[in-house]
Amino acid sequence: MPPPRAAAPVLVVGDAVTFRAAGDGVVELRINDDEGCLHDNEGELTVSVEVTPGP
């Protein structure tokens, strides 16, 4: 069994957001809906992620 993940901050994005991650890891994206409300979502979303080397 993998070790539990540390809780990461949640960033509210809105139309756009720029941030620097505190370290290596996985970026997870999600629409702000409860589990039971996902069935009526439609449309599309475009996401761009740019990875730049750290200092």
Short mmCIF file of C-alpha atoms in Angstrom, two decimals:
data_model
loop_
_atom_site.label_atom_id
_atom_site.label_comp_id
_atom_site.label_asym_id
_atom_site.label_seq_id
_atom_site.Cartn_x
_atom_site.Cartn_y
_atom_site.Cartn_z
CA MET A 1 0.00 0.00 0.00
CA PRO A 2 1.47 3.42 -0.95
CA PRO A 3 2.05 5.95 1.82
CA PRO A 4 -0.69 8.58 2.26
CA ARG A 5 -0.23 11.80 0.35
CA ALA A 6 0.37 15.00 2.24
CA ALA A 7 -2.50 17.45 2.03
CA ALA A 8 -1.71 20.07 -0.58
CA PRO A 9 -3.17 23.54 -0.76
CA VAL A 10 -6.23 24.04 -2.94
CA LEU A 11 -5.92 26.90 -5.40
CA VAL A 12 -9.06 28.52 -6.75
CA VAL A 13 -8.19 29.27 -10.35
CA GLY A 14 -11.08 31.22 -11.87
CA ASP A 15 -10.09 32.46 -15.34
CA ALA A 16 -6.36 32.12 -14.75
CA VAL A 17 -3.72 31.52 -12.10
CA THR A 18 0.06 31.48 -11.99
CA PHE A 19 1.85 29.74 -9.15
CA ARG A 20 5.13 28.08 -8.31
CA ALA A 21 4.87 24.63 -6.80
CA ALA A 22 6.60 24.12 -3.47
CA GLY A 23 8.22 20.91 -4.71
CA ASP A 24 7.93 17.88 -6.96
CA GLY A 25 4.60 16.11 -7.22
CA VAL A 26 1.40 15.62 -9.12
CA VAL A 27 -0.91 18.43 -10.18
CA GLU A 28 -4.56 17.41 -9.95
CA LEU A 29 -7.25 19.52 -11.60
CA ARG A 30 -10.93 19.31 -10.79
CA ILE A 31 -14.11 21.22 -11.47
CA ASN A 32 -15.57 22.58 -8.23
CA ASP A 33 -18.58 20.23 -8.03
CA ASP A 34 -19.68 17.73 -5.41
CA GLU A 35 -19.39 14.05 -6.38
CA GLY A 36 -23.14 13.76 -6.99
CA CYS A 37 -23.25 16.79 -9.32
CA LEU A 38 -20.78 15.70 -11.99
CA HIS A 39 -23.35 14.00 -14.23
CA ASP A 40 -24.70 17.24 -15.75
CA ASN A 41 -21.37 18.83 -16.68
CA GLU A 42 -20.73 19.43 -20.34
CA GLY A 43 -18.50 21.63 -22.42
CA GLU A 44 -14.76 21.76 -22.46
CA LEU A 45 -11.85 23.24 -20.62
CA THR A 46 -8.39 24.06 -21.90
CA VAL A 47 -5.48 23.85 -19.47
CA SER A 48 -1.87 24.84 -20.11
CA VAL A 49 0.89 23.77 -17.74
CA GLU A 50 4.43 25.09 -18.15
CA VAL A 51 7.26 23.36 -16.34
CA THR A 52 10.41 25.38 -15.85
CA PRO A 53 13.60 24.27 -14.12
CA GLY A 54 14.08 25.54 -10.60
CA PRO A 55 17.10 27.45 -9.38
#
